[in-house]
Short mmCIF file of C-alpha atoms in Angstrom, two decimals:
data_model
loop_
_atom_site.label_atom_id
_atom_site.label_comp_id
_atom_site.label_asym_id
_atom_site.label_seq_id
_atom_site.Cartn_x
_atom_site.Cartn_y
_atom_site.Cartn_z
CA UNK A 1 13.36 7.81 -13.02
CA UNK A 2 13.82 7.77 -9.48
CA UNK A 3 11.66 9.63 -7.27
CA UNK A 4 9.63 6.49 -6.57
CA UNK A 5 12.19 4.79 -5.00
CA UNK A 6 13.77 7.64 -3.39
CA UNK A 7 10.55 7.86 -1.21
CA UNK A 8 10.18 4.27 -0.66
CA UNK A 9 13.68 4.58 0.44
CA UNK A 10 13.16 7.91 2.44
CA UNK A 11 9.69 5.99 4.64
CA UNK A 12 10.83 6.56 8.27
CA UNK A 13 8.33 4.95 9.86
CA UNK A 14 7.25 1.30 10.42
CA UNK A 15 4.79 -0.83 8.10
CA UNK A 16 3.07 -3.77 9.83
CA UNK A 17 5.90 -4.30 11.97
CA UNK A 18 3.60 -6.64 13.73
CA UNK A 19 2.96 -10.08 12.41
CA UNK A 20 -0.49 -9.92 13.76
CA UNK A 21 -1.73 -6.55 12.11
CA UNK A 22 -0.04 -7.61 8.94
CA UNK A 23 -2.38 -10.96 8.82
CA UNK A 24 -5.42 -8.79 10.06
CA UNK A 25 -4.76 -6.09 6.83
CA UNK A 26 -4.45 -8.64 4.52
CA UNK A 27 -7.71 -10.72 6.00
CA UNK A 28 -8.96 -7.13 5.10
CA UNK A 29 -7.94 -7.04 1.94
CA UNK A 30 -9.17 -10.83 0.96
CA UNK A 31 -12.79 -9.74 2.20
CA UNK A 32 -12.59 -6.82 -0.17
CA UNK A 33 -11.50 -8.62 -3.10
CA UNK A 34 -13.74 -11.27 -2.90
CA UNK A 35 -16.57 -8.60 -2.18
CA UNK A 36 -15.69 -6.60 -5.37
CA UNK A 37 -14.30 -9.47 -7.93
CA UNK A 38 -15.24 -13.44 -6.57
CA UNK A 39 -13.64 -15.89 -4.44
CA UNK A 40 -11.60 -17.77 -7.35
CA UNK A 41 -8.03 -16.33 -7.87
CA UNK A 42 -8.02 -17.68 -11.32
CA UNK A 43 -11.01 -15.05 -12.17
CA UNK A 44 -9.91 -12.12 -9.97
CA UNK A 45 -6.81 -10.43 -9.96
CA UNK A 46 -6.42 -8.02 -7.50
CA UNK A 47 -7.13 -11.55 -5.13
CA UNK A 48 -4.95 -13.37 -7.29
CA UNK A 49 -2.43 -10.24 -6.04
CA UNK A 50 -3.08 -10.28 -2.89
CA UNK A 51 -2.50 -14.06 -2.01
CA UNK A 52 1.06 -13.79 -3.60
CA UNK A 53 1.00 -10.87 -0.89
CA UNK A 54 0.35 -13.20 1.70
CA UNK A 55 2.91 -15.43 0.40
CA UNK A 56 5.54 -13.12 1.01
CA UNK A 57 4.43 -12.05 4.48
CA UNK A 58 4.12 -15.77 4.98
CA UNK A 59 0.71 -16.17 6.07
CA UNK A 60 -0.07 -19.84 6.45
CA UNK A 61 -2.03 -20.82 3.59
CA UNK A 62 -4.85 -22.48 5.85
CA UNK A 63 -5.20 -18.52 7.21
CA UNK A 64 -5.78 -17.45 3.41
CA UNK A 65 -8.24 -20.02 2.44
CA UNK A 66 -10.05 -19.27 5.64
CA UNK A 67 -10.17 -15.87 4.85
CA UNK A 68 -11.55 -16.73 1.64
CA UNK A 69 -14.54 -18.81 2.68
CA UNK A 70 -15.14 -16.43 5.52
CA UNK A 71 -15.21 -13.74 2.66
CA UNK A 72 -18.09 -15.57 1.25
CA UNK A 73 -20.59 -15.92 4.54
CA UNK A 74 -22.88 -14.06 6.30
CA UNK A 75 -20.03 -14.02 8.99
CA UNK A 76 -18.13 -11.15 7.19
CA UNK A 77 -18.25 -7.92 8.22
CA UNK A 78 -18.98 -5.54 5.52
CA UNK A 79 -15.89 -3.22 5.40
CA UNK A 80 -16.10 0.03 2.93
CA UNK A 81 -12.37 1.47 1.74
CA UNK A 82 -12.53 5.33 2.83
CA UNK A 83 -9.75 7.59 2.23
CA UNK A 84 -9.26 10.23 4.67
CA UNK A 85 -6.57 13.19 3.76
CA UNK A 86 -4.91 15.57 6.32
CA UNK A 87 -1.79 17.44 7.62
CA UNK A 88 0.60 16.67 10.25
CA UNK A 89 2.40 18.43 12.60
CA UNK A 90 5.17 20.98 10.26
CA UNK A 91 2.92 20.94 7.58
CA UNK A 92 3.17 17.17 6.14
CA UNK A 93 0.58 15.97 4.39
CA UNK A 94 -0.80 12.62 5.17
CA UNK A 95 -2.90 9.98 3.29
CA UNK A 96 -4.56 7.15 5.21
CA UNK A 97 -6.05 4.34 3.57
CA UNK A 98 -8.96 2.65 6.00
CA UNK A 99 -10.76 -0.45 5.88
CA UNK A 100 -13.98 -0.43 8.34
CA UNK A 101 -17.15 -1.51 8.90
CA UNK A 102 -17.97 1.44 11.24
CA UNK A 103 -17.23 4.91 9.70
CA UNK A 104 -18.35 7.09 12.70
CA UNK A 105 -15.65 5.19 14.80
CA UNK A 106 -13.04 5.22 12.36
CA UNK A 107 -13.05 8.89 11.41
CA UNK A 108 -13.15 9.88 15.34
CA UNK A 109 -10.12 8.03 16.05
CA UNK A 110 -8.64 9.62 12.88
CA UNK A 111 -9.51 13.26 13.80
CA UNK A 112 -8.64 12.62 17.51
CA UNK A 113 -4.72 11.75 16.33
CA UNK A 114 -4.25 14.29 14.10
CA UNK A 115 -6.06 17.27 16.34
CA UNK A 116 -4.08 16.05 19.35
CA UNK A 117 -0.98 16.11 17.37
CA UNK A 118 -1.41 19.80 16.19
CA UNK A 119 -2.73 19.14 12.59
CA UNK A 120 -6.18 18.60 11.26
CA UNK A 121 -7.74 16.34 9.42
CA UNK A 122 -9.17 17.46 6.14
CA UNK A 123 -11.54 16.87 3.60
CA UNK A 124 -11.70 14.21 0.09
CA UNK A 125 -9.63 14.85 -2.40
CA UNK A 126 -7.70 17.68 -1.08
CA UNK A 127 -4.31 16.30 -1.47
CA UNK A 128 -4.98 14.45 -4.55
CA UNK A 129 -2.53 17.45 -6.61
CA UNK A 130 0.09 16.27 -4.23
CA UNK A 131 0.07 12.47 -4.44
CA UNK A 132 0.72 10.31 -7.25
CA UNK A 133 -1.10 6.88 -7.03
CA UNK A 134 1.13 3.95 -9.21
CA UNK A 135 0.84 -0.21 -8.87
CA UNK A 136 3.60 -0.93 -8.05
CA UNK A 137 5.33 -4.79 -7.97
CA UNK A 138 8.02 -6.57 -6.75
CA UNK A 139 9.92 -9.38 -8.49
CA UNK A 140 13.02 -11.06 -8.12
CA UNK A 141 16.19 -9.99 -10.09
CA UNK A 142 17.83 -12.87 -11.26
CA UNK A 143 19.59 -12.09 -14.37
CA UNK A 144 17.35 -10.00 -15.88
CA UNK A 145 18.66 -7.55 -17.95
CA UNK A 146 17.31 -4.05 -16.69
CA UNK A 147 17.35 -1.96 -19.81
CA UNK A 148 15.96 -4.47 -21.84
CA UNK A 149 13.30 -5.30 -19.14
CA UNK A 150 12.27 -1.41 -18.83
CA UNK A 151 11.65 -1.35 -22.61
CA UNK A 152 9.48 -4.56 -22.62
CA UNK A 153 7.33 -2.84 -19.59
CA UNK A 154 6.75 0.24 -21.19
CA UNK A 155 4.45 -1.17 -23.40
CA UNK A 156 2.08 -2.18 -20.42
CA UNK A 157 2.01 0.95 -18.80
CA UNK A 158 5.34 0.77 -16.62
CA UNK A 159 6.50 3.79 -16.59
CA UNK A 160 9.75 3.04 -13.54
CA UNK A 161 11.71 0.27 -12.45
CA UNK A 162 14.35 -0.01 -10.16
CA UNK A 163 16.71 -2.21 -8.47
CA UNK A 164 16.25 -3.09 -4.87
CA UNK A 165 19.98 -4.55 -4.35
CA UNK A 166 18.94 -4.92 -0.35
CA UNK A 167 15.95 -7.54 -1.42
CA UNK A 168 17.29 -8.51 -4.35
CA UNK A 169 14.20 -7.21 -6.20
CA UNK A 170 13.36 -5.36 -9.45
CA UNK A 171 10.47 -2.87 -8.66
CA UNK A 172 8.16 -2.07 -11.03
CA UNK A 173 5.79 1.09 -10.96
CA UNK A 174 3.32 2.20 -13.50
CA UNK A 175 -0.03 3.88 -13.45
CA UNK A 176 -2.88 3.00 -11.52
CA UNK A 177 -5.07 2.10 -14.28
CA UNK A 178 -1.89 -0.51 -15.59
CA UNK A 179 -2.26 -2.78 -12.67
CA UNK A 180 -4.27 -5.15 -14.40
CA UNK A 181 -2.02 -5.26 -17.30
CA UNK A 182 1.39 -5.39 -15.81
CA UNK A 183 -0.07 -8.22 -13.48
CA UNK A 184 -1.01 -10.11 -16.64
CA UNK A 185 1.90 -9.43 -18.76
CA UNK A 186 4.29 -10.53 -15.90
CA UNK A 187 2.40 -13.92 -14.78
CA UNK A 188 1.91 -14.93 -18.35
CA UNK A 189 5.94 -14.17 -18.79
CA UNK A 190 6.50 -16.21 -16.05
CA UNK A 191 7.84 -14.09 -13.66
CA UNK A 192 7.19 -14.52 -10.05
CA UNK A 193 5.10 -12.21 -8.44
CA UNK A 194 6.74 -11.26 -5.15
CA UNK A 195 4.57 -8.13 -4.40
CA UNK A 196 1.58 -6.49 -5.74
CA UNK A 197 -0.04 -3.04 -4.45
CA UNK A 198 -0.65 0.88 -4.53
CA UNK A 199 1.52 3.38 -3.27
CA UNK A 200 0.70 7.14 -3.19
CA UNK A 201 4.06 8.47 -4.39
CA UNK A 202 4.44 12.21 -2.94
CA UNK A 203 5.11 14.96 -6.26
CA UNK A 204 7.40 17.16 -3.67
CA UNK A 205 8.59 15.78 -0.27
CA UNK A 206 9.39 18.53 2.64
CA UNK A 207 12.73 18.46 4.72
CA UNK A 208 12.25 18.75 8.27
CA UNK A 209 14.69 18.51 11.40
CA UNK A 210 15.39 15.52 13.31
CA UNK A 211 13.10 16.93 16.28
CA UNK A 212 10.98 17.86 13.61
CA UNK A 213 10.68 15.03 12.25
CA UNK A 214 9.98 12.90 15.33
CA UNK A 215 6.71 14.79 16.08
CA UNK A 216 5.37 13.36 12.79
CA UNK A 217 6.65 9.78 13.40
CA UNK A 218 4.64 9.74 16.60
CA UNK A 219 1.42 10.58 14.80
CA UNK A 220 2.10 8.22 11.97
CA UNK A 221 2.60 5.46 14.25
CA UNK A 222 -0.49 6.08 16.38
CA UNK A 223 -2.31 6.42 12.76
CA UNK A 224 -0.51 2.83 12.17
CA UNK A 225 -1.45 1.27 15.24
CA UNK A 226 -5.44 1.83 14.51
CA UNK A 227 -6.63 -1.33 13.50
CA UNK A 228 -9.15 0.06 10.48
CA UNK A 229 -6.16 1.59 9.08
CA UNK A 230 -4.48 -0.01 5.81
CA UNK A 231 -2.27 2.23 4.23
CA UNK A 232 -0.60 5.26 5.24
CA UNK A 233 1.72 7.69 2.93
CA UNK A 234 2.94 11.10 3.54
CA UNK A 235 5.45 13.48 2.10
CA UNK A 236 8.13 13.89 4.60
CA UNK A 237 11.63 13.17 3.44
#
């Protein structure tokens, strides 16, 4: 138990700091969903998940059920999710999730940061030894009793939880393949759904100095600032 939240609480660098870009990945994610699973929440979960995500960034619910509808017309673009998998400056390695309806221009922007940055962008798959890749959720604490709660995850594929005393959260991780039954088991419980998602949880993190260090932040947030990028995870402690 543990090194989940460690790195969650070790992240360094900002995640949709910007109200705007946070509205824009989630649009992102909507079209995606919808693509892959239907427009009706009650049929689809990973939309279903995704709309309690918007909840809790507080996106105006007019903003999600446009998103939906646009979802469903010939006005959407058609966005593929590509992975791309590098390393940073100091030997970090670096996973960036993309969502884009224009490869070419999405993996020249990618190998432009990381070349002018001193590392290199790599090829699929190369880091997946290095990267564990959980659901993760967030809901509140209440009064919930933790060891009791652990045990009654297990059985659905949790396989961490842990207490977020800033947030007031319990955060749940499991394996990828759970998602779909942790989501069920905790709506049907009751429980609400604060947060829903993947995270690529590093298996060893690297130490580096503080000047170090600040050569990857710049890369990460020029990776963050490109607007086909989703996700970004690295192992830097």
């Amino acid at each position: 138990m543990g090194r989940a939240f460690e790195y969650r609480k070790a992240r360094k660098f900002k995640r949709w700091g910007m109200m705007a870009k946070t509205f824009t990945k989630i649009g992102k994610d909507i079209a995606l969903a919808v693509k892959s699973g239907g427009p009706d929440p009650s049929s689809n979960g990973r939309l279903r998940a995704i709309i309690q995500n918007a909840r809790a960034a507080n996106m105006p619910k007019e903003n999600v059920e446009r998103a939906i509808k646009r979802a469903t017309s010939k006005e959407q673009e058609d966005f593929k999710e590509i992975t791309y998998e590098g390393y940073g400056p100091h030997g970090i390695a670096i996973v960036v999730e993309t969502a884009t309806d224009n490869i070419n221009r999405t993996v020249a922007n990618l190998r432009s940061y990381f070349t002018k940055s001193g590392g290199a962008l790599g090829t699929s798959g190369m880091l997946d030894f290095m990267f564990d890749r959980k659901s993760v959720f967030r809901i509140p604490a209440g009064d919930i009793d933790l060891d009791e709660f652990e045990l009654e995850m297990i059985d659905f594929g949790a396989d961490e939880i842990s207490l977020d005393e800033e947030a007031g959260q319990l955060v749940i991780y499991g394996e990828f393949t759970a998602f779909g039954a942790i989501q069920k088991h905790l709506e049907e419980k009751g429980y609400e759904l604060k947060q829903a998602e993947f995270e690529r949880i590093p298996n060893d993190m690297k130490e580096l100095s503080e000047e170090e260090a600040a050569d990857v932040e710049k890369l990460l947030e020029r990776i963050e600032e490109d607007e086909d990028v989703q996700n970004v995870f690295h192992n830097m402690r």
